[in-house]
Amino acid sequence: MRVDIISIFPEYFAPLDVSLIGKARERGILDVHLHQLRDRAHDVHRTVDDTPYGGGPGMVMKPEPWGEAIDAVLATDPAVQPRIVVPTPSGVPFTQRLAMEYASEPWLLFTPARYEGIDSRVMAEYGSRMRVDEVGIGDYVLAGGEVAVLVMIEAVGRLLPGVLGNVRSAVDDSFAPGAMENLLEGPVYTKPPEWRGHEVPEILLSGHHGKIARWRRDEALRRTAKNRPELLAALDPESLDKHDRQI
Ligand SMILES: N#Cc1c(N)n[nH]c1-c1ccc2c(Cl)cn(Cc3cccnc3)c2c1
């Protein structure tokens, strides 16, 4: 998968050099290209923003630098069109399903902006010829789109074949489709069996895989009911067995 990111803060994406995503890049699974938007602003101050038409607070990012920057990315492979992902507080929610959809795309172009956002004519310009998604992460206020792009690249990158050592861990994720879909993960434990007087639940040392699976599902149901009751309410009743309903 190829990923291009246009930003006035390319240094925000240094975390993409480390850990899981960094290794995926080293192994050629992920090909990330960073672009400095200000390189496409040709006045002496490399201006990328201006006051909003119609008045109001803040500044709006000018269309010309974005147009030139996006055109330059598209020109690197004219035969293919990337899916453009525009982080915005007013976007559709980024979900695990959207992450899975993006993981099947050959090329993503992220346009994390600042200020009050990008002049809307930019999305109109490219939206007429390719997929342009306006996407937000969570219901909280950020200062710009860069962190949203980091979140999305990590969520998408870990789904790419060969990135996660253990295929099971992606399938068993919270929110991943499948047996535990939309249940939060339960507690996890490792050695030592006793730590500061706290013991590992006996069942996990029993070697009885059926009972362990049952215990884990019970704990996932309990944690989901406690922390995200709306996820439990949204579950298909058919997916809950008699035992589940007693939890
Ligand atoms: N906040 C949030 C949020 C979220 N939860 N996901 N993505 C974003 C996001 C994405 C892109 C921008 C751009 Cl450009 C500027 N800001 C700051 C901002 C915040 C509130 C209202 N106006 C502008 C962004 C926020």
Tab-separated table of C-alpha atoms and ligand atoms in Angstrom:
chain	number	residue	atom	x	y	z
A	1	MET	CA	0.000	0.000	0.000
A	2	ARG	CA	1.133	3.473	-0.897
A	3	VAL	CA	0.306	6.354	1.479
A	4	ASP	CA	0.886	10.041	0.714
A	5	ILE	CA	0.467	12.729	3.368
A	6	ILE	CA	0.378	16.465	2.629
A	7	SER	CA	0.839	18.658	5.726
A	8	ILE	CA	2.440	21.858	7.030
A	9	PHE	CA	3.801	19.710	9.875
A	10	PRO	CA	5.398	16.645	8.216
A	11	GLU	CA	7.468	16.200	11.385
A	12	TYR	CA	4.212	15.139	13.098
A	13	PHE	CA	4.606	11.826	11.242
A	14	ALA	CA	7.952	10.789	12.728
A	15	PRO	CA	6.092	8.054	14.712
A	16	LEU	CA	5.514	6.297	11.382
A	17	ASP	CA	9.229	5.427	11.427
A	18	VAL	CA	8.942	3.256	14.546
A	19	SER	CA	7.390	-0.007	15.756
A	20	LEU	CA	4.770	-1.865	13.713
A	21	ILE	CA	4.353	0.737	10.949
A	22	GLY	CA	8.083	1.409	10.795
A	23	LYS	CA	8.776	-2.292	10.298
A	24	ALA	CA	6.029	-2.525	7.648
A	25	ARG	CA	7.774	0.304	5.796
A	26	GLU	CA	11.181	-1.379	6.092
A	27	ARG	CA	9.650	-4.574	4.662
A	28	GLY	CA	8.037	-2.720	1.768
A	29	ILE	CA	4.478	-3.514	2.896
A	30	LEU	CA	3.768	0.199	3.380
A	31	ASP	CA	5.254	2.983	1.226
A	32	VAL	CA	4.808	6.376	2.946
A	33	HIS	CA	5.555	9.709	1.209
A	34	LEU	CA	5.442	13.006	3.138
A	35	HIS	CA	4.901	16.350	1.381
A	36	GLN	CA	5.367	19.864	2.867
A	37	LEU	CA	2.329	21.929	1.798
A	38	ARG	CA	4.311	25.176	2.121
A	39	ASP	CA	6.510	24.059	-0.782
A	40	ARG	CA	3.425	24.776	-2.890
A	41	ALA	CA	2.950	28.338	-1.546
A	42	HIS	CA	5.088	30.647	-3.683
A	43	ASP	CA	4.907	34.006	-1.886
A	44	VAL	CA	7.805	35.078	0.280
A	45	HIS	CA	6.023	34.014	3.472
A	46	ARG	CA	4.857	30.675	1.958
A	47	THR	CA	1.287	31.593	2.981
A	48	VAL	CA	-1.213	28.727	3.148
A	49	ASP	CA	-4.147	30.408	4.910
A	50	ASP	CA	-6.385	33.453	4.655
A	51	THR	CA	-9.477	34.988	6.282
A	52	PRO	CA	-12.826	33.191	5.720
A	53	TYR	CA	-15.286	34.582	3.182
A	54	GLY	CA	-18.452	35.603	5.006
A	55	GLY	CA	-16.444	36.473	8.135
A	56	GLY	CA	-16.174	34.404	11.305
A	57	PRO	CA	-13.350	33.234	13.521
A	58	GLY	CA	-10.068	31.684	12.488
A	59	MET	CA	-8.439	31.240	9.102
A	60	VAL	CA	-9.152	28.935	6.154
A	61	MET	CA	-6.479	27.058	4.195
A	62	LYS	CA	-6.116	28.475	0.685
A	63	PRO	CA	-7.097	26.228	-2.276
A	64	GLU	CA	-4.108	26.996	-4.531
A	65	PRO	CA	-1.322	25.334	-2.487
A	66	TRP	CA	-3.533	22.294	-1.840
A	67	GLY	CA	-4.446	22.009	-5.517
A	68	GLU	CA	-0.820	22.177	-6.574
A	69	ALA	CA	0.260	19.706	-3.876
A	70	ILE	CA	-2.472	17.178	-4.688
A	71	ASP	CA	-1.846	17.489	-8.443
A	72	ALA	CA	1.852	16.790	-7.840
A	73	VAL	CA	1.001	13.613	-5.899
A	74	LEU	CA	-1.478	12.436	-8.563
A	75	ALA	CA	1.124	13.070	-11.285
A	76	THR	CA	3.479	10.514	-9.731
A	77	ASP	CA	1.228	7.724	-11.024
A	78	PRO	CA	-1.291	9.080	-13.562
A	79	ALA	CA	-2.631	5.598	-14.309
A	80	VAL	CA	-3.950	5.128	-10.763
A	81	GLN	CA	-6.113	7.351	-8.557
A	82	PRO	CA	-5.678	7.369	-4.790
A	83	ARG	CA	-8.571	7.491	-2.347
A	84	ILE	CA	-8.342	10.922	-0.735
A	85	VAL	CA	-8.986	11.028	3.016
A	86	VAL	CA	-9.667	14.462	4.477
A	87	PRO	CA	-9.616	14.537	8.289
A	88	THR	CA	-12.276	16.936	9.592
A	89	PRO	CA	-14.236	17.379	12.828
A	90	SER	CA	-17.387	17.251	10.702
A	91	GLY	CA	-16.500	14.010	8.934
A	92	VAL	CA	-17.975	10.526	9.098
A	93	PRO	CA	-16.691	8.555	12.110
A	94	PHE	CA	-13.537	6.531	11.512
A	95	THR	CA	-14.435	2.967	12.479
A	96	GLN	CA	-12.824	-0.469	12.306
A	97	ARG	CA	-15.006	-1.200	9.282
A	98	LEU	CA	-13.677	1.891	7.508
A	99	ALA	CA	-10.141	0.847	8.506
A	100	MET	CA	-10.751	-2.545	6.886
A	101	GLU	CA	-12.088	-0.831	3.763
A	102	TYR	CA	-9.008	1.390	3.559
A	103	ALA	CA	-6.726	-1.603	4.113
A	104	SER	CA	-7.911	-2.958	0.759
A	105	GLU	CA	-7.023	0.246	-1.097
A	106	PRO	CA	-3.734	0.298	-3.065
A	107	TRP	CA	-3.192	4.057	-2.516
A	108	LEU	CA	-4.395	6.514	0.126
A	109	LEU	CA	-3.770	10.274	0.067
A	110	PHE	CA	-4.274	11.990	3.442
A	111	THR	CA	-4.723	15.775	3.617
A	112	PRO	CA	-4.440	16.731	7.306
A	113	ALA	CA	-5.073	20.442	7.609
A	114	ARG	CA	-5.065	23.128	10.288
A	115	TYR	CA	-6.958	26.324	11.103
A	116	GLU	CA	-10.694	25.955	10.300
A	117	GLY	CA	-10.023	23.553	7.477
A	118	ILE	CA	-9.394	23.587	3.724
A	119	ASP	CA	-11.355	25.757	1.248
A	120	SER	CA	-14.243	23.446	0.308
A	121	ARG	CA	-13.597	23.915	-3.429
A	122	VAL	CA	-10.589	21.604	-3.087
A	123	MET	CA	-12.755	18.622	-2.079
A	124	ALA	CA	-15.250	19.569	-4.828
A	125	GLU	CA	-12.461	19.694	-7.417
A	126	TYR	CA	-11.153	16.188	-6.683
A	127	GLY	CA	-14.439	14.693	-5.543
A	128	SER	CA	-15.707	14.992	-9.115
A	129	ARG	CA	-13.112	12.473	-10.333
A	130	MET	CA	-12.142	10.223	-7.377
A	131	ARG	CA	-13.281	9.076	-3.908
A	132	VAL	CA	-12.844	11.892	-1.380
A	133	ASP	CA	-13.808	10.918	2.200
A	134	GLU	CA	-14.227	13.466	4.986
A	135	VAL	CA	-13.469	11.506	8.165
A	136	GLY	CA	-13.202	12.379	11.863
A	137	ILE	CA	-11.842	10.425	14.812
A	138	GLY	CA	-13.919	10.568	17.951
A	139	ASP	CA	-15.984	13.278	19.559
A	140	TYR	CA	-13.299	15.503	21.026
A	141	VAL	CA	-11.558	18.645	19.814
A	142	LEU	CA	-8.110	18.412	18.241
A	143	ALA	CA	-5.926	21.246	16.927
A	144	GLY	CA	-5.636	19.789	13.431
A	145	GLY	CA	-5.859	16.690	11.298
A	146	GLU	CA	-2.365	15.235	11.782
A	147	VAL	CA	-3.171	13.134	14.870
A	148	ALA	CA	-6.269	11.785	13.094
A	149	VAL	CA	-4.049	10.643	10.208
A	150	LEU	CA	-1.642	8.905	12.615
A	151	VAL	CA	-4.583	7.064	14.173
A	152	MET	CA	-5.965	6.032	10.788
A	153	ILE	CA	-2.599	4.871	9.412
A	154	GLU	CA	-1.946	2.738	12.488
A	155	ALA	CA	-5.450	1.211	12.389
A	156	VAL	CA	-5.161	0.510	8.649
A	157	GLY	CA	-1.486	-0.499	8.588
A	158	ARG	CA	-1.889	-3.212	11.243
A	159	LEU	CA	-4.522	-4.874	9.028
A	160	LEU	CA	-2.203	-5.213	6.029
A	161	PRO	CA	-1.089	-8.797	5.309
A	162	GLY	CA	2.262	-9.557	6.941
A	163	VAL	CA	2.227	-6.629	9.376
A	164	LEU	CA	0.854	-8.385	12.475
A	165	GLY	CA	2.904	-11.454	13.437
A	166	ASN	CA	-0.134	-13.247	14.777
A	167	VAL	CA	-3.082	-13.126	12.357
A	168	ARG	CA	-5.413	-14.083	15.240
A	169	SER	CA	-4.762	-10.786	17.039
A	170	ALA	CA	-6.345	-8.772	14.212
A	171	VAL	CA	-9.323	-11.088	13.915
A	172	ASP	CA	-9.900	-11.082	17.697
A	173	ASP	CA	-9.683	-7.295	18.030
A	174	SER	CA	-12.475	-5.425	19.699
A	175	PHE	CA	-14.743	-4.155	16.912
A	176	ALA	CA	-13.388	-6.688	14.400
A	177	PRO	CA	-16.139	-8.669	12.635
A	178	GLY	CA	-16.475	-12.217	13.958
A	179	ALA	CA	-17.422	-14.101	17.094
A	180	MET	CA	-16.465	-11.297	19.490
A	181	GLU	CA	-17.578	-8.495	17.157
A	182	ASN	CA	-18.252	-5.287	19.046
A	183	LEU	CA	-17.337	-6.701	22.434
A	184	LEU	CA	-14.501	-5.070	24.326
A	185	GLU	CA	-11.558	-7.310	25.137
A	186	GLY	CA	-11.444	-8.690	28.649
A	187	PRO	CA	-8.479	-8.578	31.086
A	188	VAL	CA	-5.139	-10.119	30.087
A	189	TYR	CA	-2.452	-11.703	32.262
A	190	THR	CA	1.068	-13.089	31.943
A	191	LYS	CA	3.787	-14.505	34.274
A	192	PRO	CA	4.387	-14.404	37.213
A	193	PRO	CA	1.293	-16.310	38.470
A	194	GLU	CA	1.276	-14.137	41.621
A	195	TRP	CA	2.383	-10.492	41.782
A	196	ARG	CA	2.167	-8.325	44.932
A	197	GLY	CA	-0.513	-10.645	46.286
A	198	HIS	CA	-2.566	-10.511	43.087
A	199	GLU	CA	-3.126	-13.956	41.559
A	200	VAL	CA	-3.928	-14.841	37.952
A	201	PRO	CA	-7.533	-16.166	37.622
A	202	GLU	CA	-7.304	-19.942	38.227
A	203	ILE	CA	-9.229	-20.781	35.082
A	204	LEU	CA	-6.430	-19.343	32.896
A	205	LEU	CA	-3.942	-21.806	34.423
A	206	SER	CA	-6.279	-24.773	33.946
A	207	GLY	CA	-5.374	-25.612	30.364
A	208	HIS	CA	-9.105	-26.199	29.728
A	209	HIS	CA	-9.500	-24.246	26.472
A	210	GLY	CA	-13.282	-24.479	26.371
A	211	LYS	CA	-13.691	-23.091	29.873
A	212	ILE	CA	-11.032	-20.436	29.216
A	213	ALA	CA	-12.883	-19.287	26.090
A	214	ARG	CA	-16.127	-19.142	28.078
A	215	TRP	CA	-14.471	-17.156	30.887
A	216	ARG	CA	-12.940	-14.713	28.405
A	217	ARG	CA	-16.290	-14.144	26.697
A	218	ASP	CA	-17.967	-13.581	30.076
A	219	GLU	CA	-15.318	-11.028	31.013
A	220	ALA	CA	-15.689	-9.325	27.609
A	221	LEU	CA	-19.457	-9.131	28.104
A	222	ARG	CA	-19.038	-7.760	31.643
A	223	ARG	CA	-16.526	-5.109	30.516
A	224	THR	CA	-18.673	-4.150	27.530
A	225	ALA	CA	-21.789	-3.864	29.712
A	226	LYS	CA	-19.863	-1.675	32.162
A	227	ASN	CA	-17.877	0.569	29.774
A	228	ARG	CA	-19.851	0.529	26.485
A	229	PRO	CA	-23.457	-0.588	27.212
A	230	GLU	CA	-24.564	0.840	23.871
A	231	LEU	CA	-22.414	-1.747	22.071
A	232	LEU	CA	-24.169	-4.535	23.966
A	233	ALA	CA	-27.590	-3.084	23.161
A	234	ALA	CA	-26.614	-2.974	19.458
A	235	LEU	CA	-25.641	-6.649	19.375
A	236	ASP	CA	-27.867	-9.008	17.413
A	237	PRO	CA	-29.743	-10.956	20.151
A	238	GLU	CA	-29.150	-14.066	18.035
A	239	SER	CA	-25.411	-13.684	18.693
A	240	LEU	CA	-25.936	-14.066	22.470
A	241	ASP	CA	-26.453	-17.556	23.858
A	242	LYS	CA	-28.389	-18.435	27.046
A	243	HIS	CA	-25.263	-18.218	29.172
A	244	ASP	CA	-24.360	-14.789	27.711
A	245	ARG	CA	-27.743	-13.430	28.715
A	246	GLN	CA	-27.104	-14.370	32.376
A	247	ILE	CA	-23.971	-12.198	32.542
B	1	LIG	N1	-11.535	18.382	16.558
B	1	LIG	C1	-11.372	17.485	15.903
B	1	LIG	C2	-11.136	16.390	15.065
B	1	LIG	C3	-11.507	15.066	15.361
B	1	LIG	N2	-12.129	14.628	16.501
B	1	LIG	N3	-11.135	14.295	14.355
B	1	LIG	N4	-10.523	15.070	13.422
B	1	LIG	C4	-10.500	16.364	13.839
B	1	LIG	C5	-9.946	17.476	13.077
B	1	LIG	C6	-9.599	17.239	11.744
B	1	LIG	C7	-9.122	18.255	10.956
B	1	LIG	C8	-8.997	19.518	11.514
B	1	LIG	C9	-8.603	20.755	10.976
B	1	LIG	CL1	-8.199	21.046	9.361
B	1	LIG	C10	-8.655	21.708	11.979
B	1	LIG	N5	-9.063	21.075	13.106
B	1	LIG	C11	-9.239	21.749	14.391
B	1	LIG	C12	-10.688	22.104	14.553
B	1	LIG	C13	-11.372	21.606	15.624
B	1	LIG	C14	-12.715	21.928	15.775
B	1	LIG	C15	-13.329	22.737	14.843
B	1	LIG	N6	-12.647	23.199	13.793
B	1	LIG	C16	-11.322	22.884	13.640
B	1	LIG	C17	-9.301	19.756	12.850
B	1	LIG	C18	-9.779	18.729	13.648
